Amino acid sequence: MTSLDGTVVRRITYTGPQGRPSEAATEQAVGLIPLDPGLHSSRRSLFKTDVDLYLAELPPPGDAQLVVEWPDENMAEVRTPIDVAALHAASHRAIEIWPGLEPPDQAAQPGAFGTIEMSGPPTFLAPPLTRHQREALRREEEARQRYVPQADWQQMGYRGWGDSALVRARLEGGAAPGAVIGWHGTTPLHLVAEQGAAEAVTALLSHNVDIDVRDDDEHTPLWYAVHSMDEATVRTLIDAGADVWTPQSGPWSPGRLLLTTSFAPLVQGLPEAVELPPEEVVAQQATDALIAAFGAGPSWTEGLGVCFVQGLSEDELIRRIGADPAQCLEADLEDAPFDPADYDESLRYVGVRNVDGAPGGCVITQNGYMPSDNAVLQAISVGTTAYGVYFNPKGGKFGTLARDGEVVASEEIGLSPHESDPPAYWNFRFWQRGRTFTRDTSILAYSCAAAGLRISDIQDAADHRAPRRWVALPPRLQR
């Protein structure tokens, strides 16, 4: 029998106690099964392959030798002793796969050796695992190891704090429940509250952690839970006695923030509860109505530029840009007079659409930075107000305010507000997180309000793909 490397397994010889061939000595054919990790030749050496040797039957007691030679490489016959006792001992651990089969007919056993010409294990064995199967097994093992109790908080990952089973496993392993984690001074209780993991909050509280522990910005776990707007987590912390009313950023406490949301009933009847001033309630209601007017917002915002202009009609705005309104026809993006897939060409066109309101105006969209460009804003804001925002695909949302032909403010918006930030950042819920909150919609509503528009329905006005009039920017307004 020839193996993959050309080695020939000639025979197995059984000898008697004195080393002479016994009367029962025979030559038996053996099966050669390569333990190749794969069927591709690059996965094995051309000169070495591990093999299993399967015997047709157990050798009789006594000495045995495996006789091998490699004629192609002029290697002489080599004899290797075999531990027959070990073979017999191993046979007792064998499992019968096909019970009831008749024993083989000894007279019908082959008397010649066969040759294997193919790579890989025979087809009757389980095929080697594919790359995807090995990867799946690796992930399964990593997942299993992930929940092995561990005495620290290493390699939790941002989303790991939302996995209550993982948090409990670490606590069972002896991880410190009150440890300071990360550069911001947060503790495990802060991080699980931020992820809205109510069960993990309960697990940590059972270890007598400080429920009002503060991070480096003096924020408590309840502050984090309110920002994420997970009701179960907020309720768990409040029921456990968390401080609801102590301000943690300017006048804002966790309870005061909750009063501006649908979770207000959770805190309205608590001791020391405060009430929002009537004018603040009215302002928050108007803000929420404007956010709702945008619905879910545009279907995409990455790289999108939007500019709101107060009080101008489409024709007047088009003339201020420097184009002829009669030449600017309405069409979907697919039928626009430029190739939307060509980014450079897209920068030379904007879409204009009227917005009804009291007051209303126009909205300009572009797949690019134009709405926050000073030259355009100066040209269109004479005698009125315009606010442009650019959703930078590299990160950040940048707004620019122009009034009476002059740029008066530039800012990055949408970040979690600080005490020194304008009240509008809080009213437009830049502080809020959570799966049910669409931050980009809130940013569009803020931009609309900054331009002075008051509208009730603008759901598709900021969608660059929706129908609008397409205007080519003159060279003086191009960058």
Short mmCIF file of N, CA and C in Angstrom, two decimals, residues 191-317:
data_model
loop_
_atom_site.label_atom_id
_atom_site.label_comp_id
_atom_site.label_asym_id
_atom_site.label_seq_id
_atom_site.Cartn_x
_atom_site.Cartn_y
_atom_site.Cartn_z
N LEU A 191 -22.21 51.86 34.12
CA LEU A 191 -22.17 51.30 32.77
C LEU A 191 -23.36 50.40 32.47
N VAL A 192 -23.82 49.64 33.46
CA VAL A 192 -25.00 48.80 33.21
C VAL A 192 -26.26 49.66 33.14
N ALA A 193 -26.29 50.76 33.91
CA ALA A 193 -27.43 51.67 33.83
C ALA A 193 -27.48 52.33 32.47
N GLU A 194 -26.31 52.68 31.92
CA GLU A 194 -26.25 53.30 30.60
C GLU A 194 -26.77 52.36 29.53
N GLN A 195 -26.52 51.06 29.70
CA GLN A 195 -26.96 50.07 28.71
C GLN A 195 -28.40 49.63 28.92
N GLY A 196 -29.03 50.09 29.99
CA GLY A 196 -30.41 49.68 30.23
C GLY A 196 -30.54 48.23 30.63
N ALA A 197 -29.61 47.74 31.44
CA ALA A 197 -29.62 46.35 31.87
C ALA A 197 -30.14 46.28 33.30
N ALA A 198 -31.46 46.25 33.44
CA ALA A 198 -32.09 46.31 34.76
C ALA A 198 -31.68 45.13 35.64
N GLU A 199 -31.57 43.93 35.05
CA GLU A 199 -31.19 42.77 35.85
C GLU A 199 -29.76 42.90 36.37
N ALA A 200 -28.87 43.45 35.55
CA ALA A 200 -27.50 43.66 36.01
C ALA A 200 -27.45 44.72 37.10
N VAL A 201 -28.29 45.74 37.00
CA VAL A 201 -28.39 46.75 38.07
C VAL A 201 -28.77 46.07 39.37
N THR A 202 -29.77 45.21 39.32
CA THR A 202 -30.21 44.49 40.52
C THR A 202 -29.09 43.63 41.09
N ALA A 203 -28.35 42.96 40.21
CA ALA A 203 -27.25 42.11 40.67
C ALA A 203 -26.18 42.93 41.39
N LEU A 204 -25.84 44.09 40.85
CA LEU A 204 -24.83 44.94 41.48
C LEU A 204 -25.34 45.51 42.79
N LEU A 205 -26.60 45.92 42.83
CA LEU A 205 -27.16 46.48 44.07
C LEU A 205 -27.18 45.43 45.18
N SER A 206 -27.30 44.15 44.83
CA SER A 206 -27.28 43.10 45.85
C SER A 206 -25.91 42.96 46.50
N HIS A 207 -24.88 43.60 45.89
CA HIS A 207 -23.53 43.58 46.49
C HIS A 207 -23.25 44.86 47.27
N ASN A 208 -24.32 45.57 47.62
CA ASN A 208 -24.22 46.76 48.48
C ASN A 208 -23.33 47.86 47.90
N VAL A 209 -23.39 48.07 46.59
CA VAL A 209 -22.65 49.17 46.00
C VAL A 209 -23.36 50.48 46.31
N ASP A 210 -22.64 51.58 46.21
CA ASP A 210 -23.20 52.90 46.44
C ASP A 210 -24.11 53.26 45.28
N ILE A 211 -25.40 53.38 45.52
CA ILE A 211 -26.35 53.62 44.44
C ILE A 211 -26.20 55.01 43.84
N ASP A 212 -25.64 55.94 44.59
CA ASP A 212 -25.46 57.31 44.10
C ASP A 212 -23.99 57.65 43.86
N VAL A 213 -23.18 56.63 43.58
CA VAL A 213 -21.77 56.88 43.29
C VAL A 213 -21.66 57.80 42.08
N ARG A 214 -20.71 58.73 42.10
CA ARG A 214 -20.58 59.73 41.04
C ARG A 214 -19.31 59.51 40.23
N ASP A 215 -19.44 59.78 38.93
CA ASP A 215 -18.26 59.70 38.07
C ASP A 215 -17.49 61.02 38.17
N ASP A 216 -16.52 61.22 37.30
CA ASP A 216 -15.69 62.43 37.37
C ASP A 216 -16.47 63.70 37.07
N ASP A 217 -17.63 63.58 36.42
CA ASP A 217 -18.48 64.74 36.14
C ASP A 217 -19.61 64.88 37.15
N GLU A 218 -19.52 64.11 38.24
CA GLU A 218 -20.52 64.16 39.31
C GLU A 218 -21.88 63.62 38.87
N HIS A 219 -21.88 62.68 37.93
CA HIS A 219 -23.12 62.07 37.48
C HIS A 219 -23.30 60.70 38.12
N THR A 220 -24.52 60.40 38.52
CA THR A 220 -24.85 59.14 39.18
C THR A 220 -25.35 58.11 38.17
N PRO A 221 -25.46 56.84 38.59
CA PRO A 221 -26.03 55.83 37.68
C PRO A 221 -27.43 56.17 37.21
N LEU A 222 -28.26 56.80 38.06
CA LEU A 222 -29.60 57.17 37.62
C LEU A 222 -29.54 58.19 36.49
N TRP A 223 -28.58 59.09 36.53
CA TRP A 223 -28.40 60.05 35.44
C TRP A 223 -28.14 59.32 34.12
N TYR A 224 -27.29 58.29 34.18
CA TYR A 224 -26.99 57.49 32.99
C TYR A 224 -28.25 56.75 32.51
N ALA A 225 -29.02 56.20 33.45
CA ALA A 225 -30.22 55.46 33.08
C ALA A 225 -31.26 56.37 32.44
N VAL A 226 -31.40 57.59 32.97
CA VAL A 226 -32.36 58.54 32.39
C VAL A 226 -31.95 58.90 30.97
N HIS A 227 -30.66 59.10 30.73
CA HIS A 227 -30.20 59.42 29.38
C HIS A 227 -30.53 58.30 28.40
N SER A 228 -30.48 57.06 28.86
CA SER A 228 -30.77 55.92 27.97
C SER A 228 -32.26 55.63 27.87
N MET A 229 -33.05 56.22 28.76
CA MET A 229 -34.50 56.11 28.71
C MET A 229 -34.98 54.65 28.69
N ASP A 230 -34.40 53.85 29.59
CA ASP A 230 -34.89 52.48 29.76
C ASP A 230 -35.74 52.46 31.03
N GLU A 231 -37.03 52.26 30.87
CA GLU A 231 -37.94 52.40 32.00
C GLU A 231 -37.64 51.43 33.12
N ALA A 232 -37.35 50.17 32.79
CA ALA A 232 -37.10 49.18 33.83
C ALA A 232 -35.88 49.56 34.67
N THR A 233 -34.84 50.05 34.02
CA THR A 233 -33.63 50.44 34.75
C THR A 233 -33.90 51.67 35.61
N VAL A 234 -34.58 52.66 35.05
CA VAL A 234 -34.92 53.86 35.82
C VAL A 234 -35.76 53.49 37.03
N ARG A 235 -36.76 52.66 36.82
CA ARG A 235 -37.64 52.27 37.93
C ARG A 235 -36.87 51.49 39.00
N THR A 236 -35.98 50.60 38.57
CA THR A 236 -35.20 49.80 39.53
C THR A 236 -34.36 50.69 40.43
N LEU A 237 -33.68 51.68 39.86
CA LEU A 237 -32.84 52.56 40.65
C LEU A 237 -33.67 53.46 41.57
N ILE A 238 -34.78 53.97 41.06
CA ILE A 238 -35.62 54.82 41.90
C ILE A 238 -36.20 54.01 43.06
N ASP A 239 -36.68 52.80 42.78
CA ASP A 239 -37.24 51.96 43.84
C ASP A 239 -36.19 51.58 44.87
N ALA A 240 -34.93 51.53 44.46
CA ALA A 240 -33.85 51.18 45.40
C ALA A 240 -33.37 52.39 46.19
N GLY A 241 -33.94 53.57 45.95
CA GLY A 241 -33.60 54.74 46.74
C GLY A 241 -32.62 55.70 46.12
N ALA A 242 -32.44 55.67 44.78
CA ALA A 242 -31.49 56.58 44.14
C ALA A 242 -31.95 58.03 44.30
N ASP A 243 -30.98 58.93 44.38
CA ASP A 243 -31.25 60.36 44.48
C ASP A 243 -31.83 60.86 43.16
N VAL A 244 -33.05 61.39 43.21
CA VAL A 244 -33.75 61.79 41.99
C VAL A 244 -33.61 63.28 41.70
N TRP A 245 -33.51 64.13 42.75
CA TRP A 245 -33.72 65.55 42.56
C TRP A 245 -32.48 66.43 42.70
N THR A 246 -31.37 65.90 43.12
CA THR A 246 -30.17 66.74 43.23
C THR A 246 -29.66 67.09 41.83
N PRO A 247 -29.53 68.40 41.48
CA PRO A 247 -29.04 68.78 40.15
C PRO A 247 -27.64 68.23 39.90
N GLN A 248 -27.43 67.79 38.66
CA GLN A 248 -26.13 67.23 38.30
C GLN A 248 -25.50 67.93 37.11
N SER A 249 -26.24 68.84 36.47
CA SER A 249 -25.69 69.66 35.40
C SER A 249 -26.56 70.92 35.32
N GLY A 250 -26.06 72.02 35.85
CA GLY A 250 -26.87 73.22 35.92
C GLY A 250 -28.12 72.94 36.75
N PRO A 251 -29.31 73.31 36.24
CA PRO A 251 -30.54 73.04 37.00
C PRO A 251 -31.07 71.63 36.80
N TRP A 252 -30.39 70.85 35.98
CA TRP A 252 -30.95 69.57 35.58
C TRP A 252 -30.55 68.45 36.54
N SER A 253 -31.56 67.80 37.09
CA SER A 253 -31.41 66.59 37.89
C SER A 253 -32.02 65.44 37.09
N PRO A 254 -31.79 64.19 37.50
CA PRO A 254 -32.46 63.09 36.79
C PRO A 254 -33.97 63.24 36.77
N GLY A 255 -34.54 63.65 37.90
CA GLY A 255 -35.99 63.81 37.96
C GLY A 255 -36.49 64.92 37.07
N ARG A 256 -35.76 66.04 37.02
CA ARG A 256 -36.18 67.17 36.19
C ARG A 256 -36.16 66.79 34.71
N LEU A 257 -35.16 66.01 34.30
CA LEU A 257 -35.15 65.53 32.92
C LEU A 257 -36.34 64.62 32.65
N LEU A 258 -36.64 63.74 33.60
CA LEU A 258 -37.76 62.82 33.41
C LEU A 258 -39.08 63.56 33.30
N LEU A 259 -39.20 64.71 33.95
CA LEU A 259 -40.45 65.47 33.88
C LEU A 259 -40.74 65.96 32.47
N THR A 260 -39.73 66.04 31.63
CA THR A 260 -39.93 66.49 30.24
C THR A 260 -40.22 65.32 29.30
N THR A 261 -40.36 64.11 29.84
CA THR A 261 -40.55 62.91 29.02
C THR A 261 -41.83 62.19 29.40
N SER A 262 -42.10 61.12 28.70
CA SER A 262 -43.28 60.30 29.01
C SER A 262 -43.11 59.53 30.31
N PHE A 263 -41.91 59.54 30.88
CA PHE A 263 -41.67 58.86 32.16
C PHE A 263 -41.97 59.76 33.35
N ALA A 264 -42.52 60.93 33.12
CA ALA A 264 -42.79 61.87 34.21
C ALA A 264 -43.58 61.25 35.35
N PRO A 265 -44.59 60.37 35.10
CA PRO A 265 -45.34 59.79 36.21
C PRO A 265 -44.48 59.00 37.20
N LEU A 266 -43.29 58.55 36.77
CA LEU A 266 -42.43 57.80 37.70
C LEU A 266 -41.92 58.66 38.84
N VAL A 267 -41.87 59.99 38.63
CA VAL A 267 -41.24 60.86 39.64
C VAL A 267 -42.15 61.96 40.16
N GLN A 268 -43.27 62.17 39.53
CA GLN A 268 -44.11 63.31 39.92
C GLN A 268 -44.60 63.22 41.36
N GLY A 269 -44.83 62.04 41.88
CA GLY A 269 -45.36 61.91 43.23
C GLY A 269 -44.31 61.63 44.29
N LEU A 270 -43.04 61.68 43.92
CA LEU A 270 -41.98 61.37 44.88
C LEU A 270 -41.76 62.53 45.84
N PRO A 271 -41.22 62.23 47.03
CA PRO A 271 -40.87 63.32 47.97
C PRO A 271 -39.89 64.29 47.32
N GLU A 272 -40.04 65.56 47.64
CA GLU A 272 -39.19 66.63 47.14
C GLU A 272 -39.33 66.85 45.64
N ALA A 273 -40.40 66.33 45.06
CA ALA A 273 -40.60 66.51 43.62
C ALA A 273 -40.75 67.99 43.28
N VAL A 274 -40.20 68.38 42.14
CA VAL A 274 -40.29 69.76 41.66
C VAL A 274 -41.28 69.81 40.51
N GLU A 275 -41.67 71.00 40.15
CA GLU A 275 -42.54 71.21 39.00
C GLU A 275 -41.83 72.14 38.02
N LEU A 276 -41.97 71.86 36.75
CA LEU A 276 -41.39 72.72 35.74
C LEU A 276 -42.20 74.01 35.64
N PRO A 277 -41.54 75.15 35.46
CA PRO A 277 -42.26 76.40 35.27
C PRO A 277 -43.17 76.30 34.05
N PRO A 278 -44.34 76.97 34.09
CA PRO A 278 -45.29 76.87 32.97
C PRO A 278 -44.69 77.25 31.62
N GLU A 279 -43.85 78.29 31.59
CA GLU A 279 -43.25 78.69 30.33
C GLU A 279 -42.29 77.64 29.79
N GLU A 280 -41.65 76.93 30.71
CA GLU A 280 -40.75 75.86 30.26
C GLU A 280 -41.54 74.68 29.72
N VAL A 281 -42.69 74.40 30.30
CA VAL A 281 -43.55 73.33 29.81
C VAL A 281 -44.02 73.64 28.39
N VAL A 282 -44.44 74.91 28.18
CA VAL A 282 -44.91 75.33 26.86
C VAL A 282 -43.79 75.22 25.83
N ALA A 283 -42.58 75.68 26.23
CA ALA A 283 -41.44 75.62 25.30
C ALA A 283 -41.09 74.17 24.95
N GLN A 284 -41.14 73.28 25.94
CA GLN A 284 -40.82 71.88 25.68
C GLN A 284 -41.87 71.24 24.78
N GLN A 285 -43.13 71.59 24.98
CA GLN A 285 -44.19 71.05 24.13
C GLN A 285 -44.03 71.50 22.68
N ALA A 286 -43.66 72.77 22.49
CA ALA A 286 -43.43 73.27 21.13
C ALA A 286 -42.25 72.56 20.48
N THR A 287 -41.21 72.34 21.27
CA THR A 287 -40.04 71.63 20.75
C THR A 287 -40.39 70.21 20.34
N ASP A 288 -41.12 69.52 21.20
CA ASP A 288 -41.50 68.13 20.88
C ASP A 288 -42.40 68.07 19.66
N ALA A 289 -43.27 69.07 19.49
CA ALA A 289 -44.13 69.10 18.31
C ALA A 289 -43.31 69.28 17.04
N LEU A 290 -42.26 70.11 17.12
CA LEU A 290 -41.40 70.30 15.94
C LEU A 290 -40.61 69.04 15.62
N ILE A 291 -40.13 68.35 16.65
CA ILE A 291 -39.43 67.08 16.42
C ILE A 291 -40.38 66.07 15.77
N ALA A 292 -41.63 66.03 16.26
CA ALA A 292 -42.61 65.09 15.70
C ALA A 292 -42.96 65.44 14.27
N ALA A 293 -42.87 66.73 13.91
CA ALA A 293 -43.19 67.14 12.54
C ALA A 293 -42.26 66.51 11.52
N PHE A 294 -41.06 66.15 11.94
CA PHE A 294 -40.10 65.52 11.02
C PHE A 294 -40.33 64.02 10.92
N GLY A 295 -41.22 63.47 11.73
CA GLY A 295 -41.44 62.03 11.69
C GLY A 295 -40.16 61.28 12.00
N ALA A 296 -39.84 60.31 11.16
CA ALA A 296 -38.60 59.55 11.34
C ALA A 296 -37.41 60.24 10.72
N GLY A 297 -37.65 61.40 10.07
CA GLY A 297 -36.54 62.10 9.41
C GLY A 297 -36.21 61.45 8.08
N PRO A 298 -35.17 61.93 7.40
CA PRO A 298 -34.77 61.35 6.11
C PRO A 298 -34.28 59.93 6.28
N SER A 299 -34.37 59.16 5.20
CA SER A 299 -33.95 57.77 5.26
C SER A 299 -32.43 57.63 5.40
N TRP A 300 -31.69 58.67 5.09
CA TRP A 300 -30.24 58.64 5.28
C TRP A 300 -29.76 60.05 5.54
N THR A 301 -28.71 60.17 6.36
CA THR A 301 -28.16 61.48 6.68
C THR A 301 -26.65 61.54 6.50
N GLU A 302 -25.98 60.42 6.33
CA GLU A 302 -24.53 60.44 6.22
C GLU A 302 -24.10 61.23 4.98
N GLY A 303 -23.34 62.31 5.21
CA GLY A 303 -22.90 63.16 4.12
C GLY A 303 -23.94 64.15 3.65
N LEU A 304 -25.10 64.18 4.31
CA LEU A 304 -26.19 65.06 3.88
C LEU A 304 -25.99 66.46 4.43
N GLY A 305 -26.33 67.45 3.61
CA GLY A 305 -26.37 68.84 4.04
C GLY A 305 -27.78 69.37 3.91
N VAL A 306 -28.26 70.08 4.94
CA VAL A 306 -29.61 70.63 4.93
C VAL A 306 -29.53 72.07 5.42
N CYS A 307 -30.27 72.97 4.75
CA CYS A 307 -30.31 74.37 5.16
C CYS A 307 -31.76 74.84 5.17
N PHE A 308 -32.15 75.47 6.28
CA PHE A 308 -33.48 76.04 6.42
C PHE A 308 -33.38 77.56 6.29
N VAL A 309 -34.28 78.14 5.49
CA VAL A 309 -34.29 79.59 5.25
C VAL A 309 -35.69 80.11 5.54
N GLN A 310 -35.77 81.11 6.40
CA GLN A 310 -37.07 81.63 6.82
C GLN A 310 -37.66 82.61 5.80
N GLY A 311 -38.95 82.40 5.48
CA GLY A 311 -39.74 83.40 4.79
C GLY A 311 -39.56 83.52 3.29
N LEU A 312 -38.66 82.79 2.66
CA LEU A 312 -38.43 82.93 1.22
C LEU A 312 -39.22 81.88 0.45
N SER A 313 -39.72 82.28 -0.74
CA SER A 313 -40.35 81.31 -1.65
C SER A 313 -39.26 80.59 -2.43
N GLU A 314 -39.66 79.52 -3.10
CA GLU A 314 -38.70 78.77 -3.92
C GLU A 314 -38.08 79.67 -4.99
N ASP A 315 -38.92 80.44 -5.70
CA ASP A 315 -38.39 81.27 -6.78
C ASP A 315 -37.41 82.31 -6.25
N GLU A 316 -37.75 82.97 -5.14
CA GLU A 316 -36.86 84.00 -4.59
C GLU A 316 -35.54 83.38 -4.15
N LEU A 317 -35.60 82.21 -3.52
CA LEU A 317 -34.37 81.55 -3.08
C LEU A 317 -33.51 81.16 -4.28
#
